[in-house]
mmCIF file of C-alpha atoms in Angstrom:
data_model
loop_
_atom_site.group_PDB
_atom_site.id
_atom_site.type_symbol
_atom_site.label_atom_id
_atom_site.label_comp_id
_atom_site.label_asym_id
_atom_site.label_seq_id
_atom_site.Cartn_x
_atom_site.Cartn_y
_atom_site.Cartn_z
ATOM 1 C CA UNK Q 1 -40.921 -35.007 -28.616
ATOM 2 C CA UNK Q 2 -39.403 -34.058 -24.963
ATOM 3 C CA UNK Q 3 -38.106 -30.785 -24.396
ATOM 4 C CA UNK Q 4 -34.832 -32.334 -24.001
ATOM 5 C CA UNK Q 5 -34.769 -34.501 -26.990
ATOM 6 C CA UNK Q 6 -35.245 -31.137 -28.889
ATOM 7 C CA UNK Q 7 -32.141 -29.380 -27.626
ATOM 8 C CA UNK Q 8 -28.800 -30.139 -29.251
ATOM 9 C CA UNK Q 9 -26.645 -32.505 -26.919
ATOM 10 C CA UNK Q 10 -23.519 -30.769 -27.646
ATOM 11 C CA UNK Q 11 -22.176 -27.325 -28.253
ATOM 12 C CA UNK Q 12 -19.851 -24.585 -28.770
ATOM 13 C CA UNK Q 13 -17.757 -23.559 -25.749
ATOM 14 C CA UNK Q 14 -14.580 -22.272 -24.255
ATOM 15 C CA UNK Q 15 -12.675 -24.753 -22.205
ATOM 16 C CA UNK Q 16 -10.137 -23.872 -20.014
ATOM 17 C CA UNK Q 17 -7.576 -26.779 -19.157
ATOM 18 C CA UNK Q 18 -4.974 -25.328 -17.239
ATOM 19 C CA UNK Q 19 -4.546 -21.849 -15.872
ATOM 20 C CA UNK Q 20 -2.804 -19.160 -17.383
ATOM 21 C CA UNK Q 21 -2.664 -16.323 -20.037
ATOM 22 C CA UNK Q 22 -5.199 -15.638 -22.743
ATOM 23 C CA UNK Q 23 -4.283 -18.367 -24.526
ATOM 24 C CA UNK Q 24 -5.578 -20.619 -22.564
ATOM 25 C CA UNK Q 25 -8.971 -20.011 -23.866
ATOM 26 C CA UNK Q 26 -9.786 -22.695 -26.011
ATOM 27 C CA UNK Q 27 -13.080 -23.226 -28.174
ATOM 28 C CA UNK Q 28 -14.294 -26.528 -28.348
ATOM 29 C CA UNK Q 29 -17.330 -27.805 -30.589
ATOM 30 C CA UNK Q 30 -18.598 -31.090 -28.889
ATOM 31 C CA UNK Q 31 -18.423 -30.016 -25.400
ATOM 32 C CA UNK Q 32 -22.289 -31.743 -23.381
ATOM 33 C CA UNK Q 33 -24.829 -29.194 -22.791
ATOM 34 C CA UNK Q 34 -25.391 -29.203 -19.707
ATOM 35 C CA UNK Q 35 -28.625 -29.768 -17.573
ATOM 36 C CA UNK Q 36 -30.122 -28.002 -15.078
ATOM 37 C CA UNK Q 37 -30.774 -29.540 -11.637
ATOM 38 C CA UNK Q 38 -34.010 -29.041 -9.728
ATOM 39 C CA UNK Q 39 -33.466 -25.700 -9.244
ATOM 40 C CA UNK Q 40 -31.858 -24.484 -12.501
ATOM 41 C CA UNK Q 41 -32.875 -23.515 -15.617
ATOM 42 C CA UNK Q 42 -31.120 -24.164 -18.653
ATOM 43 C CA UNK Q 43 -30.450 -20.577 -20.995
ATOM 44 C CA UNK Q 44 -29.674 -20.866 -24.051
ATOM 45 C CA UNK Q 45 -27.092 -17.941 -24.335
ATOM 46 C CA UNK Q 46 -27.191 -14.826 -27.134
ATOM 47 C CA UNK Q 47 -24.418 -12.763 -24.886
ATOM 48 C CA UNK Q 48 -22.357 -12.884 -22.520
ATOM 49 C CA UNK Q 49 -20.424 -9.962 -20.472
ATOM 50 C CA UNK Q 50 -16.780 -10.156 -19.999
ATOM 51 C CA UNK Q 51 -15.603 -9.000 -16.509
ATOM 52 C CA UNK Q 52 -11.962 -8.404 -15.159
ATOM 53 C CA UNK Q 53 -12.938 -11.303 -12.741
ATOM 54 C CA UNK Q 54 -12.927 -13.386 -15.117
ATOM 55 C CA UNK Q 55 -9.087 -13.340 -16.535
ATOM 56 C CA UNK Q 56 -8.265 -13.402 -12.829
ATOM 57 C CA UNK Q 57 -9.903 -16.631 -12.366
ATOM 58 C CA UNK Q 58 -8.664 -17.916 -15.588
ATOM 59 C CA UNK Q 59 -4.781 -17.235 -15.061
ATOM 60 C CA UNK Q 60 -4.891 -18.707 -11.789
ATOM 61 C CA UNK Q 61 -4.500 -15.580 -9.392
ATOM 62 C CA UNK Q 62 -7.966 -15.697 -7.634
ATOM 63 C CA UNK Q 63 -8.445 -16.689 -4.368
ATOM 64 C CA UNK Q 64 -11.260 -19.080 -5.464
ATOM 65 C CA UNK Q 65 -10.201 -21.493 -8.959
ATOM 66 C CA UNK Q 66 -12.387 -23.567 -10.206
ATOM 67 C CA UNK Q 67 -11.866 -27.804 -10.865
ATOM 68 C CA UNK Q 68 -10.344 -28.008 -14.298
ATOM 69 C CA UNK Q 69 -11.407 -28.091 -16.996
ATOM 70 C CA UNK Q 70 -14.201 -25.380 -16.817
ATOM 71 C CA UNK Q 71 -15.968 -22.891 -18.971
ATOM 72 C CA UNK Q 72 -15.436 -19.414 -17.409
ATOM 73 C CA UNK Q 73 -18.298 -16.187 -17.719
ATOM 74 C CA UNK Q 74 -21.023 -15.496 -15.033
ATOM 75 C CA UNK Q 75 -23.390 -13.001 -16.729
ATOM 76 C CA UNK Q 76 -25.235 -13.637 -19.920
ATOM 77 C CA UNK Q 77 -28.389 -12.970 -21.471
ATOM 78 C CA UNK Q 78 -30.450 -15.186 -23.066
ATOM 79 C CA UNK Q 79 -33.862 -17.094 -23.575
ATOM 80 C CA UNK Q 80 -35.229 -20.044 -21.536
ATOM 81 C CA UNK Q 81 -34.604 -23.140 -22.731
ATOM 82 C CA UNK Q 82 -35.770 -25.340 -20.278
ATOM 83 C CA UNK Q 83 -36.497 -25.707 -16.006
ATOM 84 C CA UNK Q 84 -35.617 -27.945 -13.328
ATOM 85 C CA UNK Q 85 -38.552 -29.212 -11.252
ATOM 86 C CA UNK Q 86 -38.707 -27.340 -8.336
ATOM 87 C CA UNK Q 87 -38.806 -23.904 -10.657
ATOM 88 C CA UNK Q 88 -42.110 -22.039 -10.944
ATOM 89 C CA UNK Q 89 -41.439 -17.888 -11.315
ATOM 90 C CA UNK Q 90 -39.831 -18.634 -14.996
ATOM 91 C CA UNK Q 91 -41.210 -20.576 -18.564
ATOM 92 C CA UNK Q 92 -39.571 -21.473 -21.297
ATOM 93 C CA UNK Q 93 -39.154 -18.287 -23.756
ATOM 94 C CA UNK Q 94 -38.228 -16.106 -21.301
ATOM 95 C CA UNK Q 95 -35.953 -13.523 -22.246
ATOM 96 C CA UNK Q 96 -33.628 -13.478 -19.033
ATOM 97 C CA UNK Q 97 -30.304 -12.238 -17.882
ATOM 98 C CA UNK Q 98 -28.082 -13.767 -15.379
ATOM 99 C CA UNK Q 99 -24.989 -13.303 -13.009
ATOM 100 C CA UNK Q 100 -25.392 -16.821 -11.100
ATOM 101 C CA UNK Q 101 -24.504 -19.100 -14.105
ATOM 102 C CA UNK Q 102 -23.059 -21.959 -12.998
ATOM 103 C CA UNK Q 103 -21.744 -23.851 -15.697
ATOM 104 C CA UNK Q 104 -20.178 -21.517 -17.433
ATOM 105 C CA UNK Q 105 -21.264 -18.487 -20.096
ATOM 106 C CA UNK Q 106 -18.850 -18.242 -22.858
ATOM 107 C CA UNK Q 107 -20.972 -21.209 -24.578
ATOM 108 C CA UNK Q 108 -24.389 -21.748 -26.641
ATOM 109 C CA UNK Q 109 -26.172 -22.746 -23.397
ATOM 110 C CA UNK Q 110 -25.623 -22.745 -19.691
ATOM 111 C CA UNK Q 111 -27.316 -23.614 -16.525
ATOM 112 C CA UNK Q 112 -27.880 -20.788 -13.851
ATOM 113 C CA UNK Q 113 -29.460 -20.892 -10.943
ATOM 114 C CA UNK Q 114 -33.110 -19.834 -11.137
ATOM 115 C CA UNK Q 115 -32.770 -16.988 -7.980
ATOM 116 C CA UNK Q 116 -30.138 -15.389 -9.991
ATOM 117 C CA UNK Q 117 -31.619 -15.265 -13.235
ATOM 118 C CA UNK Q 118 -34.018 -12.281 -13.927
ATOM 119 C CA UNK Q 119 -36.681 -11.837 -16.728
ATOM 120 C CA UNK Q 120 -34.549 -9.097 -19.183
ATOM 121 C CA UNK Q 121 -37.158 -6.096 -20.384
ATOM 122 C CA UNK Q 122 -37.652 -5.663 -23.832
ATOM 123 C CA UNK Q 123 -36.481 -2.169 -23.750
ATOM 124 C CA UNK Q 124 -32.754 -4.008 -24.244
ATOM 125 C CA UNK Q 125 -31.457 -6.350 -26.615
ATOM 126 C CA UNK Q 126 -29.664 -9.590 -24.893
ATOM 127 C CA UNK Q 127 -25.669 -7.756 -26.128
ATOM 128 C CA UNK Q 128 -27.467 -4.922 -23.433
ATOM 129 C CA UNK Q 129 -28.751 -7.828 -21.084
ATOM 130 C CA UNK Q 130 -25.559 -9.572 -20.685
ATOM 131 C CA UNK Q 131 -24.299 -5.607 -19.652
ATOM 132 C CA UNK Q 132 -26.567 -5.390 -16.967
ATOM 133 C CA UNK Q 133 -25.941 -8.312 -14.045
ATOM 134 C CA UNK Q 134 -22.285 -7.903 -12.225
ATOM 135 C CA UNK Q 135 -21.483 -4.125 -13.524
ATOM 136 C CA UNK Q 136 -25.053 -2.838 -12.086
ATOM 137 C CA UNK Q 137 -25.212 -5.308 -8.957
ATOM 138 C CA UNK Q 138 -21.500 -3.641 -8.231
ATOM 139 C CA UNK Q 139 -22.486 -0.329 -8.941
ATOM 140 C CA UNK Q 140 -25.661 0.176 -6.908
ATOM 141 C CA UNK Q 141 -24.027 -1.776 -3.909
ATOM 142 C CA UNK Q 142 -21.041 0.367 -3.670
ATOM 143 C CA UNK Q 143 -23.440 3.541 -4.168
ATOM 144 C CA UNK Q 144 -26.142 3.237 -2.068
ATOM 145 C CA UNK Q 145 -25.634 0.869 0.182
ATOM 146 C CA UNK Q 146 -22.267 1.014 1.123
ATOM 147 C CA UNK Q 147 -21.934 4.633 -0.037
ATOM 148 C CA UNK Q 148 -24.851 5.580 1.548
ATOM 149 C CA UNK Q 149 -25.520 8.123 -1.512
ATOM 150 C CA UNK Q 150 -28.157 10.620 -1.415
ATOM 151 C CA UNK Q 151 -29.577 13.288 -3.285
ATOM 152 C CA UNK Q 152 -28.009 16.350 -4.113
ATOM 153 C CA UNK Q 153 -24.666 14.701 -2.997
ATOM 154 C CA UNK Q 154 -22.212 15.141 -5.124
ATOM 155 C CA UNK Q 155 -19.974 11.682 -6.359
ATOM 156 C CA UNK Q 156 -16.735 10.824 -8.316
ATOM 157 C CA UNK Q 157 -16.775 7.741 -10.386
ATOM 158 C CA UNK Q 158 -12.786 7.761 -10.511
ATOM 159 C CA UNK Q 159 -12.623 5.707 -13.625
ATOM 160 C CA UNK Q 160 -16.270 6.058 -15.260
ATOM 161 C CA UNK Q 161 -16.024 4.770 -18.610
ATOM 162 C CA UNK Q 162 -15.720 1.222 -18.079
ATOM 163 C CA UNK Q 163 -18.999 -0.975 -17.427
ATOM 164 C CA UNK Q 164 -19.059 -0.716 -13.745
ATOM 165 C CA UNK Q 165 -17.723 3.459 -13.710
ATOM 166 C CA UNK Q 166 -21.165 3.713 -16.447
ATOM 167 C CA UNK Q 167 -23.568 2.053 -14.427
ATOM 168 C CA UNK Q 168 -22.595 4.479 -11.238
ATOM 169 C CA UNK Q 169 -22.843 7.109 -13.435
ATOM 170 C CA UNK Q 170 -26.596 6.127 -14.310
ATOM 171 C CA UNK Q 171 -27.511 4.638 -11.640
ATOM 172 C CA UNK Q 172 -26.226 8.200 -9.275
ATOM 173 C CA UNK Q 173 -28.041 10.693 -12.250
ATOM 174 C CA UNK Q 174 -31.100 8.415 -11.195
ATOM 175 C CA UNK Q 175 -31.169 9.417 -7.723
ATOM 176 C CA UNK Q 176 -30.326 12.702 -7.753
ATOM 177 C CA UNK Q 177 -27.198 13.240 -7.044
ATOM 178 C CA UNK Q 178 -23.963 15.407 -8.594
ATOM 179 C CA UNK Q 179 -22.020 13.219 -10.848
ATOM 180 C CA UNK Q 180 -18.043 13.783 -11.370
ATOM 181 C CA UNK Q 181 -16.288 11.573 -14.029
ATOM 182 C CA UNK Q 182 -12.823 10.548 -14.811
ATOM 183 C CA UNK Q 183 -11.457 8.377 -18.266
ATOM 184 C CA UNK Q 184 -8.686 7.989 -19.672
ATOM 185 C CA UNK Q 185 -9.478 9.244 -23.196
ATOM 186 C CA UNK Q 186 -11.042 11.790 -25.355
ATOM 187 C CA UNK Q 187 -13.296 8.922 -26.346
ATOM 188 C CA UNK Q 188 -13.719 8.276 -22.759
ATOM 189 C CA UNK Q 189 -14.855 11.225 -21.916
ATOM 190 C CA UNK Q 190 -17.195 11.862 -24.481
ATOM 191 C CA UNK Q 191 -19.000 8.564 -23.519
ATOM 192 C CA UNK Q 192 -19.612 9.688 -19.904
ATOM 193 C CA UNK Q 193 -21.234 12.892 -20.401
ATOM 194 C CA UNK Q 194 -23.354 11.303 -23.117
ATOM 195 C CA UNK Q 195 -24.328 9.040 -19.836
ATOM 196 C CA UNK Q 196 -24.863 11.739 -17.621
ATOM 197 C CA UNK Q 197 -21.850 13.296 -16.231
ATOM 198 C CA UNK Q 198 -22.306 16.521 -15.312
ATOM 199 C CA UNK Q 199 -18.053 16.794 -15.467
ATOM 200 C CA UNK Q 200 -15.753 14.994 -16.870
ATOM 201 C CA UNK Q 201 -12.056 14.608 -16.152
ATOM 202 C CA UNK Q 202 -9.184 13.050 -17.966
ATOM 203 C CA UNK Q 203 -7.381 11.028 -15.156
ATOM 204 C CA UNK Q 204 -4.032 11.206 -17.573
ATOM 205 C CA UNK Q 205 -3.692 14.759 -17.107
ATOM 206 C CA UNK Q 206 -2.042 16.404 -14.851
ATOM 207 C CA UNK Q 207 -3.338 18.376 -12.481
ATOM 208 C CA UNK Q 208 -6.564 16.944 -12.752
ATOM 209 C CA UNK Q 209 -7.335 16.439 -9.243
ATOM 210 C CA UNK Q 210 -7.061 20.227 -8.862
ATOM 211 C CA UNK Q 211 -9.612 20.521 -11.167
ATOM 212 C CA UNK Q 212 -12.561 17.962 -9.468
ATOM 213 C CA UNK Q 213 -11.397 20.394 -6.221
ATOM 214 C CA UNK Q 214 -12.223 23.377 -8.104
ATOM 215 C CA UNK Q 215 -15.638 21.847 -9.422
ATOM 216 C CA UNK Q 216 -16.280 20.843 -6.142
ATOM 217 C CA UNK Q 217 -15.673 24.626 -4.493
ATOM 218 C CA UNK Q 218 -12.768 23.217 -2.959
ATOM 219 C CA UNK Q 219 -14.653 21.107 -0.594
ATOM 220 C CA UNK Q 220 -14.109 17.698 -2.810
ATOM 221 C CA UNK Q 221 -16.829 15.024 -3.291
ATOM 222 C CA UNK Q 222 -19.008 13.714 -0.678
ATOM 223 C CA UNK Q 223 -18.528 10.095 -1.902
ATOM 224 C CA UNK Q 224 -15.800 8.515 -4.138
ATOM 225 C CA UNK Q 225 -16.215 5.448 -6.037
ATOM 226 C CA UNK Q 226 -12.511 3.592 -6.489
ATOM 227 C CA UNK Q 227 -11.820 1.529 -9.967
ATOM 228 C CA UNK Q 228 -8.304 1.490 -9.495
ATOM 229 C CA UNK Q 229 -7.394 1.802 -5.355
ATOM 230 C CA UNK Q 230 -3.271 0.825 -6.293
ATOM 231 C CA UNK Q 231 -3.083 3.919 -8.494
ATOM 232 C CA UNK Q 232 -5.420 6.670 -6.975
ATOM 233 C CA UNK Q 233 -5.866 6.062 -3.510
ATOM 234 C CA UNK Q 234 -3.833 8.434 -2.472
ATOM 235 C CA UNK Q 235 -5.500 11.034 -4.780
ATOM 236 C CA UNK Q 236 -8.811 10.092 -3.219
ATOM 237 C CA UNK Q 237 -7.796 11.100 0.080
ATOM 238 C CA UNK Q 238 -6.779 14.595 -0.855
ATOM 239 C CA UNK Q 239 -9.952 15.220 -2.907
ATOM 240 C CA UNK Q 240 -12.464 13.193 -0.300
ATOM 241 C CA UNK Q 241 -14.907 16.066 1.827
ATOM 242 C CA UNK Q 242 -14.175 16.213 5.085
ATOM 243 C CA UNK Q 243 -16.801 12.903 6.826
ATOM 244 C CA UNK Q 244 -16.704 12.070 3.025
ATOM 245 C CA UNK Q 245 -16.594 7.997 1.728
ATOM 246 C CA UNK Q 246 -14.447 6.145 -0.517
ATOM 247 C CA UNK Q 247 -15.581 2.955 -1.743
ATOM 248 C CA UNK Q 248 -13.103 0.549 -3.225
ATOM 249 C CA UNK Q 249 -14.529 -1.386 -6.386
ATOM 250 C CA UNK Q 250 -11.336 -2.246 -8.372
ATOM 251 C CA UNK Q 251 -7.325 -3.001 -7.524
ATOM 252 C CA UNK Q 252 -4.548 -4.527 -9.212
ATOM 253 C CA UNK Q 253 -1.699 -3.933 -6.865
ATOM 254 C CA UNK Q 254 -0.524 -2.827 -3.299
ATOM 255 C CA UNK Q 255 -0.327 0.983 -2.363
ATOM 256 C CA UNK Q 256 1.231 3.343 0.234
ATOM 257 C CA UNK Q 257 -1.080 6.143 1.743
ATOM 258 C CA UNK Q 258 -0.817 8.994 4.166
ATOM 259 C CA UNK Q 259 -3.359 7.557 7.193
ATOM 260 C CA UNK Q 260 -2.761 11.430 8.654
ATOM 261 C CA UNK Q 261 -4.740 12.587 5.653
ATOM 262 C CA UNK Q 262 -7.636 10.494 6.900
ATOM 263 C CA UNK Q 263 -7.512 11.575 10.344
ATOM 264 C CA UNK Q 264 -7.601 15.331 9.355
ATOM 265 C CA UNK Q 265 -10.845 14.407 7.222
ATOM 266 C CA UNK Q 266 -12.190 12.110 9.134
ATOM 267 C CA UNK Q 267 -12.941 9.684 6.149
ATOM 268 C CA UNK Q 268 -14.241 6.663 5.838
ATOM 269 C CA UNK Q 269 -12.364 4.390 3.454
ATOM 270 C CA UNK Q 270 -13.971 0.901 2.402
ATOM 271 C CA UNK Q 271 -14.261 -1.995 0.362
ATOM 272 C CA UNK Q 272 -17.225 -3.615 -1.343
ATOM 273 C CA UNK Q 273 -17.664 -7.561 -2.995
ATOM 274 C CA UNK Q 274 -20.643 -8.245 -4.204
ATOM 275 C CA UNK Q 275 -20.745 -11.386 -3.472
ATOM 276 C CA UNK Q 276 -20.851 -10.542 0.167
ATOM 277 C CA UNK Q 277 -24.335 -9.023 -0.380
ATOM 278 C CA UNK Q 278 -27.145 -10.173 1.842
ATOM 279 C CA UNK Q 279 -30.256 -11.351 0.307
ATOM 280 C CA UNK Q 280 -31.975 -8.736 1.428
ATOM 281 C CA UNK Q 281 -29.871 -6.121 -0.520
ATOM 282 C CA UNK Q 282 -30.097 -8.269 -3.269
ATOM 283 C CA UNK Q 283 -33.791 -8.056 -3.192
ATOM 284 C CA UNK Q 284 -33.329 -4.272 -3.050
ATOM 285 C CA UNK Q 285 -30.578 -4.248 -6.050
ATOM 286 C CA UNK Q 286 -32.855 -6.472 -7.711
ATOM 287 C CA UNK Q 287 -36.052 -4.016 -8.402
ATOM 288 C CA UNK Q 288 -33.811 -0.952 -8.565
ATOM 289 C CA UNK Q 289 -32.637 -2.257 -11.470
ATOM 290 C CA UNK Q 290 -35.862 -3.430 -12.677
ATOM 291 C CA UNK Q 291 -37.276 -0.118 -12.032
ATOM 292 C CA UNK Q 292 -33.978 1.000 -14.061
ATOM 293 C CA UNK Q 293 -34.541 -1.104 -17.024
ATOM 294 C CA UNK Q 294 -38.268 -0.234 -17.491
ATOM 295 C CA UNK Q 295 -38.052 3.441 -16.819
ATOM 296 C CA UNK Q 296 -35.071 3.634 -19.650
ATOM 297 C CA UNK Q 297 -32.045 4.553 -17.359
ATOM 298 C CA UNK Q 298 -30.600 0.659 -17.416
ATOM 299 C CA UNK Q 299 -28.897 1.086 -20.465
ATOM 300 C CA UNK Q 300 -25.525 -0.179 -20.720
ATOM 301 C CA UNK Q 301 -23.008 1.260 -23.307
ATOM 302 C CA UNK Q 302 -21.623 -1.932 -25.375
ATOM 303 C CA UNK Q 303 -17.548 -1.323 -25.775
ATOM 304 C CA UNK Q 304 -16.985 -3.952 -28.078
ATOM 305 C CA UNK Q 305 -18.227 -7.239 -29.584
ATOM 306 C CA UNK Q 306 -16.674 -10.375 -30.021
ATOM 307 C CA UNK Q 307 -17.049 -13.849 -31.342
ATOM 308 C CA UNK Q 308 -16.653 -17.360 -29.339
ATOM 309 C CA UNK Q 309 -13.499 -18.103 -30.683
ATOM 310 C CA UNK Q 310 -12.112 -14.066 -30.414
ATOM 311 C CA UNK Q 311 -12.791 -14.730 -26.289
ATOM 312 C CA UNK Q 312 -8.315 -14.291 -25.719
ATOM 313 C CA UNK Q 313 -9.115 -10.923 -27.486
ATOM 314 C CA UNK Q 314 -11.400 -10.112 -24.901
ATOM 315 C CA UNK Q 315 -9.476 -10.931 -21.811
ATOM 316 C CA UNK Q 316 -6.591 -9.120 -23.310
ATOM 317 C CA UNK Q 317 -8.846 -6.126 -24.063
ATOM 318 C CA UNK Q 318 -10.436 -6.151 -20.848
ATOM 319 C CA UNK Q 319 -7.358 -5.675 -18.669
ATOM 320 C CA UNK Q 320 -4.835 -4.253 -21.392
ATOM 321 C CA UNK Q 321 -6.057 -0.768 -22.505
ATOM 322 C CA UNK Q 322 -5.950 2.506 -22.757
ATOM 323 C CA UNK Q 323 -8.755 3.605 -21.216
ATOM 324 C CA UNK Q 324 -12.127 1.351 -21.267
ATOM 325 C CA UNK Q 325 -15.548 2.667 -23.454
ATOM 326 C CA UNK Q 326 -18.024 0.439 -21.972
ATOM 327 C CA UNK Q 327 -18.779 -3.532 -21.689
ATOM 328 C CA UNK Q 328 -17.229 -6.075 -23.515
ATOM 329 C CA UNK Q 329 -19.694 -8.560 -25.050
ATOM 330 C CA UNK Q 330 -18.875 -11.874 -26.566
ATOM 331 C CA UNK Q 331 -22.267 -12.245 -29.033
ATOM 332 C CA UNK Q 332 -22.912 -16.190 -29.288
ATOM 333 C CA UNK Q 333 -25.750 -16.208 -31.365
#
């Protein structure tokens, strides 16, 4: 019997037909599994992460849509199924994880391409695997190599209990540096000193920014990592050390700032897309977070679970709460 013969032909999946709100998510049962090209290998998916990307691709908004109808998701985690021609670093039975899926992850398999899909450690479980891809590949590259972070620094993860703000937060206690935390909730809060905080703020009081000042001797943070530019920006500038860096990760909206504030600390303020990473920081991403995962520091903090057909849940949840505890999984199988 051929490898192919012994995979199922068709699958579970959500479809997306037109662009819109969460309802647009639809689960279909007889959707093709896909194959992989020369290049690809075919995973047959246990989880898959949910990113805010994703509901802005899906209603429409982002500057890049896909051809209708597609299946959205871009990291999952996952075993092997089978390997286009030209692919030699992978076998079937591999426990991977992947951000470079390319037909889609919110289904029972998916093709990805075989540079983008890593062999997962058995120190996590695949709901853990699907955690690691976009929300550590962010949070290293705003870090270190746009941040330039070093040791004994000390950084502010303004918004640290989502997936990205939790990988920062490991990722920075990993190399040494002072780690500052803000969230949203009691819950929040709780979940980023368990991580390695070595303060925590709530970003809904007020008056907090006084306080990271006071933690900070007054002096503010060397380095600044954004989740939400639209709402704090403007508080980052204030608390930023004089020749300290902001890097913008997240933003929802436009915002007004005081450039003078800048001048006087002669700031840097940027942005960071992954996707515009060279290969060769990719390479360097790459075994940091190998390094991470077998040394016991890659551990992301699952949020919440959810079924195939609970994937509208998800997008709601994702964008529409009151303060985020970790990454959202959809668990497949």
């Amino acid at each position: 019997m051929s490898v192919r013969s012994a995979i199922s032909t068709i699958m579970r999946a959500i479809r997306v037909t037109e662009f819109g709100g969460p309802q647009v998510l639809k689960l279909e049962t007889n959707v093709p599994v896909p194959r992989p090209s020369e290049d690809q290998v075919l995973i047959k998916v246990h989880a898959a992460g949910i990113n805010p990307v994703d509901t802005y691709i899906r209603s429409g908004t982002y500057a890049v849509k896909p051809t209708l109808p597609y299946t959205p998701g871009k990291d999952v985690a996952g075993v092997v199924e089978e390997m286009g021609s030209k692919v030699k670093h992978l076998k079937k039975g591999d426990r991977v994880y992947s951000m470079a899926v390319a037909s889609g992850g919110y289904a029972e398999y998916c093709t990805s391409a075989s540079t983008g899909t890593k062999l997962l450690h058995s120190n996590l479980t695949f709901e853990e695997g699907a955690g690691v891809g976009i929300p550590y590949y962010t949070a290293y590259r705003a870090l270190v190599i746009i941040g330039g972070a070093k040791p004994g620094e000390t950084v502010l993860i303004h918004g640290a209990s989502g997936a990205v703000g939790l990988a920062c937060v490991q990722i920075a206690k990993s190399r040494g540096l002072h780690v500052l935390g803000t969230a949203g909730s009691e819950a929040g809060i709780d979940l980023i000193l368990r991580n390695g905080c070595d303060a925590a703020f709530s970003h809904r009081e007020d008056g907090y920014a006084a306080k990271i000042m006071e933690a900070t001797s007054n002096n503010g943070p060397q380095i600044i990592i954004e989740m939400l530019a639209n709402v704090n920006l403007e508080k980052d500038l204030e608390m930023i050390s004089k020749r300290g860096r902001i890097v913008v990760v997240g933003n929802r909206g436009s915002v007004e700032i005081t450039p003078r504030i800048a001048m006087q600390k002669e700031c840097i303020v940027t942005g960071m897309l992954l996707f515009n990473a060279s290969q060769n920081e990719m390479d360097e991403i790459d075994a940091a977070v190998s390094a991470g995962m077998r040394d016991g520091w890659v551990k992301p903090p699952i949020g919440k679970t959810y079924t195939l057909d609970q994937a509208p849940a998800a997008h709601n949840d994702v964008i529409n709460n009151q303060g985020t505890l970790g990454r959202l999984i959809i668990k497949v199988c």
